[in-house]
XYZ file of C-alpha atoms in Angstrom:
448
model
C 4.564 -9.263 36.420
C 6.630 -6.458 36.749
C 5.420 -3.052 37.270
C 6.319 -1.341 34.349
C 4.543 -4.572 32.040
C 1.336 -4.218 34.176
C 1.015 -0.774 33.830
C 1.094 -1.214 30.264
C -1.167 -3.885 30.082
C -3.642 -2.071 31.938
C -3.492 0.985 29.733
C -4.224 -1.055 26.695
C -6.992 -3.085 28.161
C -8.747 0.453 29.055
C -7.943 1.901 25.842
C -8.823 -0.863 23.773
C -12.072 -1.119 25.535
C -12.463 2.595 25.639
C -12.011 3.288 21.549
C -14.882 1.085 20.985
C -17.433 2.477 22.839
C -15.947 5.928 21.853
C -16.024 5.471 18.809
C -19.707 4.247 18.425
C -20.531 7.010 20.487
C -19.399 9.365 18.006
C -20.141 8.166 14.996
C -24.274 6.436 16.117
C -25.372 10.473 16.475
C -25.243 10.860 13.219
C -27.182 7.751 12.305
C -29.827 9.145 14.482
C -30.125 12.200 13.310
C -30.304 10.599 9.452
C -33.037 8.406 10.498
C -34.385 11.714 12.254
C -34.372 14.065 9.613
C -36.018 11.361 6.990
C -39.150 10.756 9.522
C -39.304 14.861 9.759
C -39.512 15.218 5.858
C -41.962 11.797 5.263
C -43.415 11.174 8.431
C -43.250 7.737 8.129
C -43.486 5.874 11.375
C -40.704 3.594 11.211
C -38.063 6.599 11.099
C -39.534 7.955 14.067
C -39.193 4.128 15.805
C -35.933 3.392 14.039
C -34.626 7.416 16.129
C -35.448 6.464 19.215
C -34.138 2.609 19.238
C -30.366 3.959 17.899
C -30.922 7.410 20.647
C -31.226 4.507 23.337
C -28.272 2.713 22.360
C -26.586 6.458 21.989
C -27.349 6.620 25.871
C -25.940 3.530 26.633
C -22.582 3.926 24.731
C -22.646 7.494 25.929
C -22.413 6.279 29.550
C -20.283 3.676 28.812
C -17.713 5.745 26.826
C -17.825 8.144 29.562
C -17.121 5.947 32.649
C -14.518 4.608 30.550
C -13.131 7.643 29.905
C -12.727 8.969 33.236
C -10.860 5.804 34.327
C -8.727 6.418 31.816
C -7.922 9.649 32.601
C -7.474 8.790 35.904
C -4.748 5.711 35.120
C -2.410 8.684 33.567
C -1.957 10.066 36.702
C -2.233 7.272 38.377
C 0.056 4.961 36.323
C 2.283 7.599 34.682
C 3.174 10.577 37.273
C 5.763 11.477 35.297
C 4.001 12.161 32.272
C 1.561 14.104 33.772
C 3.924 15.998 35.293
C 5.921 17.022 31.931
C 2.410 16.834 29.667
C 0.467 18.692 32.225
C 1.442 22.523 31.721
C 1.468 21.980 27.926
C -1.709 20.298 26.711
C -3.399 20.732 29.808
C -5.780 23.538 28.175
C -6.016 21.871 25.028
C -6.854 18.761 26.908
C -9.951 20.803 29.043
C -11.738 21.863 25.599
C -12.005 18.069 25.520
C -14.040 18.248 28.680
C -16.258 21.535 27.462
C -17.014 19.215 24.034
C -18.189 16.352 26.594
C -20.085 18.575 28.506
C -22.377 20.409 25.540
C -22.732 16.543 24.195
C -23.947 15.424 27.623
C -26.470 18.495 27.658
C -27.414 17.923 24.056
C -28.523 14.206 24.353
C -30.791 14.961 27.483
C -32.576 17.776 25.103
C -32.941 14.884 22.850
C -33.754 12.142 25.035
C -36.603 13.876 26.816
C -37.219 16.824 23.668
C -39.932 14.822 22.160
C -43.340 16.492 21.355
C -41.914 19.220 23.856
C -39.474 21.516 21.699
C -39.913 22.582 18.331
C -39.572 19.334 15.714
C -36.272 20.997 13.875
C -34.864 21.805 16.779
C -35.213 18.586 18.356
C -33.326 17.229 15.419
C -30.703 19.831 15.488
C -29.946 19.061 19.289
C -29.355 15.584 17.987
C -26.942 17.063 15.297
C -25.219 18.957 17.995
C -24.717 15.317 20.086
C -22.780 14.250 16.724
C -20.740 17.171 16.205
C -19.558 17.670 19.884
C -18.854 13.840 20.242
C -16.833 14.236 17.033
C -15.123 17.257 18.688
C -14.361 15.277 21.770
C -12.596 12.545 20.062
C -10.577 14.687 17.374
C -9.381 16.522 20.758
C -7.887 13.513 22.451
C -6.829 12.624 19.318
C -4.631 16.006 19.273
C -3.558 14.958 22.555
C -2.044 11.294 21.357
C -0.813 13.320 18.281
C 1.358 15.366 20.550
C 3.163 12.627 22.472
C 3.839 10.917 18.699
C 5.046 14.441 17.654
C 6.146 16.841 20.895
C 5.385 20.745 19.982
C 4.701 23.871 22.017
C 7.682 24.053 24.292
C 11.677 24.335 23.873
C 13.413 22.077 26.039
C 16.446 23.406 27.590
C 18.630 21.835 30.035
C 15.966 19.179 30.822
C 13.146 22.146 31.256
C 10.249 22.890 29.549
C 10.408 26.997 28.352
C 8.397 29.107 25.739
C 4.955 26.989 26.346
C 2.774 27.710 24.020
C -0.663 25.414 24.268
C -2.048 26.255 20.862
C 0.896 24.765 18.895
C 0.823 21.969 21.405
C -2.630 20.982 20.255
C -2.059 21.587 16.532
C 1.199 19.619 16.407
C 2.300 18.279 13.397
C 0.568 14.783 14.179
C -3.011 15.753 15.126
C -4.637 16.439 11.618
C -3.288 13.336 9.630
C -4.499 11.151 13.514
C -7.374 12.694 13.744
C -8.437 12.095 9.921
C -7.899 8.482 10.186
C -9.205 7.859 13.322
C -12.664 9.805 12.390
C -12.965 7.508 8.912
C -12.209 4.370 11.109
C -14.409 5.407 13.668
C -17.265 6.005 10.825
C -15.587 2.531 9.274
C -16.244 0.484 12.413
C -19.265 1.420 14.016
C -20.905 1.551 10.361
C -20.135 -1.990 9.268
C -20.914 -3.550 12.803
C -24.552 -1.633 12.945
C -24.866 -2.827 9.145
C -23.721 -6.432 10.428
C -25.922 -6.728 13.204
C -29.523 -5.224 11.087
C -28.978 -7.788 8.728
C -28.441 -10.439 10.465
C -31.865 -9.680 11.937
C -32.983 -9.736 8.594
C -31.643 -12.876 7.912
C -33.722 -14.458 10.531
C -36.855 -12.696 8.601
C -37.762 -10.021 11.243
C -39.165 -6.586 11.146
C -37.713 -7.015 7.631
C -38.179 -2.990 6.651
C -37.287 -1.980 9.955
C -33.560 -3.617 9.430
C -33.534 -3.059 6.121
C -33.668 1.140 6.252
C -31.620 0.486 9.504
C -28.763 -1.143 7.158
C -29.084 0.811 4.378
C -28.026 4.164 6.160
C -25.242 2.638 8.398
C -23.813 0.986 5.649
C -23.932 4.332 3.420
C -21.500 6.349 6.018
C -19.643 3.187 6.510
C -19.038 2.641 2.794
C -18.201 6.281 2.042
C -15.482 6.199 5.137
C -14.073 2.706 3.873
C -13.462 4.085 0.357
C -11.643 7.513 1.510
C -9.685 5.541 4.762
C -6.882 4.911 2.163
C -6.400 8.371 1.036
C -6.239 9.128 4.589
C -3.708 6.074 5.222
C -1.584 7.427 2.440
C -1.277 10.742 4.289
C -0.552 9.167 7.635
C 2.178 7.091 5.926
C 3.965 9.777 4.383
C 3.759 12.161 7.637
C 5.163 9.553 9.645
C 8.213 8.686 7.102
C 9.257 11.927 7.765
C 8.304 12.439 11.155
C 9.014 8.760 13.269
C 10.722 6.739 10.351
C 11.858 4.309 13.202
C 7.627 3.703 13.272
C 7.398 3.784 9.866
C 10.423 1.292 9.632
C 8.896 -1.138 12.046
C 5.199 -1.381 10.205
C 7.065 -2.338 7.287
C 9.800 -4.825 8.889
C 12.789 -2.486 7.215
C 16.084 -3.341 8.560
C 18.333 -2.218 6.102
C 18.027 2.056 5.169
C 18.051 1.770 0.943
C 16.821 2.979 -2.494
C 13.742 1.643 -4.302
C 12.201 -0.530 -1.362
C 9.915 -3.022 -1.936
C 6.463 -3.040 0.279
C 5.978 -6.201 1.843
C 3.073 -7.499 2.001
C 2.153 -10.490 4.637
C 5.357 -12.126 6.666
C 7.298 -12.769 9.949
C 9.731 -10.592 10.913
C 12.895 -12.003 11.977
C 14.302 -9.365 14.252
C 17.924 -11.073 14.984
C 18.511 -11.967 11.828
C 16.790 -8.556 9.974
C 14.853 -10.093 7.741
C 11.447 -10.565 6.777
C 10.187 -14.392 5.796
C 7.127 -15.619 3.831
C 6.536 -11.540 2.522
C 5.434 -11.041 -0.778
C 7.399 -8.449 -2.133
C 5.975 -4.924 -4.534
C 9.043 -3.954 -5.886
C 9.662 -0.070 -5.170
C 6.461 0.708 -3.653
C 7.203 1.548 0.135
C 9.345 4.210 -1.642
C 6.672 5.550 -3.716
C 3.964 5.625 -0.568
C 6.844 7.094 1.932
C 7.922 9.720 -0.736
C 6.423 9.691 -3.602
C 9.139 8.367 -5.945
C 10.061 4.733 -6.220
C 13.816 5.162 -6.436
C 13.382 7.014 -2.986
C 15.334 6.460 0.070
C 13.445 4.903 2.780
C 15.141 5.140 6.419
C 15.311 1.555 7.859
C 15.972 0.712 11.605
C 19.274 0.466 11.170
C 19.915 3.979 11.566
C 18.953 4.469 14.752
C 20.367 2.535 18.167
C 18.854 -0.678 18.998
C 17.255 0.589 22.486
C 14.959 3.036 20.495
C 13.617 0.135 18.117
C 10.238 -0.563 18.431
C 9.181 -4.064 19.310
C 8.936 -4.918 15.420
C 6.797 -8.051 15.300
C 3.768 -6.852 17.146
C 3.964 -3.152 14.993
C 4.602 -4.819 11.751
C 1.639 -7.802 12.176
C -0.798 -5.247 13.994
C -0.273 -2.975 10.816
C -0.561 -5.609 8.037
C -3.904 -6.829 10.026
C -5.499 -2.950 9.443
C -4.323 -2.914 6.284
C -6.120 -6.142 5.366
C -9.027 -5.960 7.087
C -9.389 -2.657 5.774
C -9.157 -3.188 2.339
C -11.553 -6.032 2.782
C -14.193 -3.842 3.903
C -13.078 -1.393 1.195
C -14.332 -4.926 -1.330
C -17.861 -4.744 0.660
C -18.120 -1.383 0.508
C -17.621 -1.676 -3.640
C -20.212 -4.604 -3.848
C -22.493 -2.196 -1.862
C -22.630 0.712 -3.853
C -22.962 -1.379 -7.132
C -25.260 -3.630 -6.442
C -27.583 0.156 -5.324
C -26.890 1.051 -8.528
C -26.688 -1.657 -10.688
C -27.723 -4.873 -8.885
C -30.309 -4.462 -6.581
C -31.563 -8.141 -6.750
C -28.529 -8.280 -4.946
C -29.564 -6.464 -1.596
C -32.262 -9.324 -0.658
C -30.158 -12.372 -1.666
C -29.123 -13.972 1.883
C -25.183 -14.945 0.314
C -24.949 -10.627 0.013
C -26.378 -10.430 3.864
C -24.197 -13.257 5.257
C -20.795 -11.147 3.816
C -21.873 -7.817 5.884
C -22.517 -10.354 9.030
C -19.378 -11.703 8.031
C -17.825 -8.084 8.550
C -19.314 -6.947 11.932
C -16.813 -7.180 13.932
C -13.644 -6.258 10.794
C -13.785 -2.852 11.147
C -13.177 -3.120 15.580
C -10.648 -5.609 14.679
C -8.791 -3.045 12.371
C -9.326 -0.345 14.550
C -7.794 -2.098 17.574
C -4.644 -3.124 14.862
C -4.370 0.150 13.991
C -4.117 1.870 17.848
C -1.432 -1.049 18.538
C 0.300 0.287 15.790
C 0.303 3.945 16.961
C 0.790 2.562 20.259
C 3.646 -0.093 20.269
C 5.330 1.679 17.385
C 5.929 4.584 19.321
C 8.098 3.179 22.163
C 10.197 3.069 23.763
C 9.086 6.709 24.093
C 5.803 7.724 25.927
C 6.792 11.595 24.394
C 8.554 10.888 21.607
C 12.468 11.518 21.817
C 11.598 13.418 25.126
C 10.278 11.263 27.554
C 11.145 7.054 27.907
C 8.141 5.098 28.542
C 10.156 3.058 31.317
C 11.354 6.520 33.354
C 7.309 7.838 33.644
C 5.846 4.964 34.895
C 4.423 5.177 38.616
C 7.230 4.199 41.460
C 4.523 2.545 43.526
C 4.277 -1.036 43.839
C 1.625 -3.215 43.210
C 0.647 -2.012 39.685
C -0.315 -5.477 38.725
C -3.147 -5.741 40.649
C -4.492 -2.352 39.659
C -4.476 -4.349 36.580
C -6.231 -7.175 36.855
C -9.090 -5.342 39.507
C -9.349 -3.118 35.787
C -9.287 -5.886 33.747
C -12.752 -7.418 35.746
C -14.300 -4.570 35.724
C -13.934 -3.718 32.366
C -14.988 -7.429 31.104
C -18.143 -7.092 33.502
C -18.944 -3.695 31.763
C -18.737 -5.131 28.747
C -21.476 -8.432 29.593
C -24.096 -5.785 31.128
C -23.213 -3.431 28.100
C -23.869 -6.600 25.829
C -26.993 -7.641 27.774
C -28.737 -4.133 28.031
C -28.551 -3.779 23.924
C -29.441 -7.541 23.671
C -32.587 -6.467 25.374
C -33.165 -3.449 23.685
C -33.210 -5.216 20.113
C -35.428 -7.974 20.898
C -38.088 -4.876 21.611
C -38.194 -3.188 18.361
C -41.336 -2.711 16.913
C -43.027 -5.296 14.856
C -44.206 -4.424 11.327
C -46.102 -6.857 9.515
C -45.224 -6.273 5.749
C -42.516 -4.796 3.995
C -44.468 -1.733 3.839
C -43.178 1.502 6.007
C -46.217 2.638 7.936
C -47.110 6.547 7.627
C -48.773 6.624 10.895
C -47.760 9.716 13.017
C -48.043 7.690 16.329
C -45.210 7.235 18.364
C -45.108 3.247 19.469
C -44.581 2.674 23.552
C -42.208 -0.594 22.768
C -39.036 1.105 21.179
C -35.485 -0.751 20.768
């Protein structure tokens, strides 16, 4: 394997490994602090039990996320010297308020953790806000920093040198908001289907049926509500990047030819040497009308720009059409959710409406892994777009590939103890007998 392959590879196993735990990370706060803030106002017992099980798996996904994350941040120097070296001076402090969000996070959850009976009750719950919101700040940061090697800003470069740095418009380039946007609905997307999948499963096999049930209800509420605004926030993204990378935008959709009133495909193989697209269904118009607005709009295809800048078109265009799908699938569940609340709620017991969320556990990772690949793979051959080649950063040192596969066993051995240690902390939830939510005031010693 040659080095510039391996270090690839090895980025995308830690990133793709990395998002998920990140993600969860961010988004499980906030389930946490809902469960929190309904056992403050009822004092029911099984919001209290139902807090501490999801702070536990907080903690565990907050380590994870964070040994993760250093190892990634690690591999860019390691891996990509030469990025670091032109990226460095110019999102370097943007990058560090990434660090000071990790930090007050890290301080929050210990107040949390270990603030039972020992701080006042609302403030206990607002340190476990504060977990949320700095998580969320963390992500939306490195977010900002992925936006700005998609779209390079801050800096004039002259004569191959960087002049006129300025770090604020680095971080708010023209990328980060419309990135950051979708990434926080997938995030909320992803880690609220899964958590929905996996409570009623358990309900499914008929235990601690009101424990799962409240459990489901509220991670399927933020997950629902993300699902149905994620393609307001994919229209945006879609129309930024037309303007911004059309080459990207041109290899999602498999558009060779540049031309008025495009179709959208929908499904098919690319055909790169022959520039076409086979077994698509074809909206006539529509990629016009999502690019720009207009359906007799002109849509850039590939062949305007020269064939070394393409992006590897069959892995952008399938990745995309897989986030697209998946995501309007859970967009369906998320519709047969909120009606059956309000109008069908015979519907929430019947084991055929349980089985679909199982079903969807693991859609929303699978679209959020489609959708990086996309943001990703689309972007080369540039690792700073139109600035800096992919192959001209990568490390000079030989011997990347086993870097790559040491990573790759570590990371797959993280992920079985990961697996086992919430395995373990599920089977000890508390037991409650009836469908009844107890009112007792007395914390339980099994939790999770």
């Amino acid at each position: 394997m040659e080095d510039l392959l391996a270090a690839r590879w090895q980025m995308a196993v830690s990133l793709g490994f990395h998002i998920i735990f990140a993600c969860i990370g961010m988004v499980m706060p906030f389930f946490m602090a809902t469960s929190h803030y309904q056992y403050l106002k009822t004092k029911k017992q099984l919001y209290k039990d139902l807090t501490k099980a999801w702070s536990k798996g907080v903690a565990i996904f907050f380590v994870t996320g964070a040994v993760s994350g250093t190892v990634l941040s690690f591999e860019l120097g390691l891996l990509w010297p030469k990025f670091m070296l032109h990226a460095g001076p110019i999102f370097g402090m943007p990058f560090s308020l990434e660090g000071t969000a990790f930090f007050i996070e890290a301080i929050a959850l210990g107040f949390f953790l270990y603030g039972w009976n020992k701080f006042n009750p609302w403030f206990h719950w607002f340190t476990g806000v504060i977990v949320g919101i700095s998580g969320l700040a963390s992500g939306i940061l490195v977010v900002a920093a992925n936006g700005w090697m998609n779209s390079p800003a801050g800096f004039d470069f002259v004569d191959g040198e960087y002049r006129n740095i300025d770090p604020i418009a680095a971080m708010f380039n023209d990328a980060w908001f419309t990135q950051a946007l979708h990434m926080t609905l997938a995030a909320f997307v992803s880690t609220g289907f899964a958590v929905a999948g996996i409570h009623a499963y358990l309900m499914l096999k008929g235990k601690n049926i009101a424990f799962h049930r409240s459990a489901f209800t509220i991670a399927l509420v933020f997950g629902s509500v993300a699902a149905l605004l994620q393609p307001i926030s994919g229209d945006l993204s879609a129309k930024d990047i037309a303007v911004r990378q059309p080459a990207k935008l041109a290899a999602m959709e498999a558009h060779f030819q540049t031309g008025e009133s495009v179709p959208l495909i929908i499904g098919g193989i690319p055909d790169v040497e022959k520039k076409e697209v086979n077994y698509a269904i074809e909206i006539p118009g529509a990629l016009s009308f999502l690019a720009h607005g207009d359906f007799e709009a002109e849509v850039i295809g590939l062949d305007q720009f020269p064939e070394e800048d393409h992006p590897p078109v069959l892995i952008t265009h399938i990745a995309f059409q897989i986030m697209v799908g998946l995501g309007m699938a859970l967009v369906g569940l998320s519709l047969l959710f909120l009606f059956s609340t309000w109008k069908k709620k015979v519907w929430l017991d019947a084991r055929w409406f349980l089985w679909l969320f199982v079903i969807g556990t693991p859609l929303g990772f699978i679209a959020l892994e489609a959708g990086w690949t996309v943001t990703e793979v689309g972007r080369q051959p540039w690792i700073i777009y139109g600035i800096l080649r992919t192959e001209d950063a990568v490390s000079p040192i030989p011997g990347i590939q086993y870097s790559f596969y040491l990573f790759t066993a570590v990371y797959l051995s993280l992920a079985v103890v990961v697996t086992f240690l919430l395995m373990r902390q599920i089977g000890a939830v508390p037991s409650y007998p009836s469908q009844d939510i107890p009112s007792s005031d007395t914390s339980t010693s099994s939790t999770f």
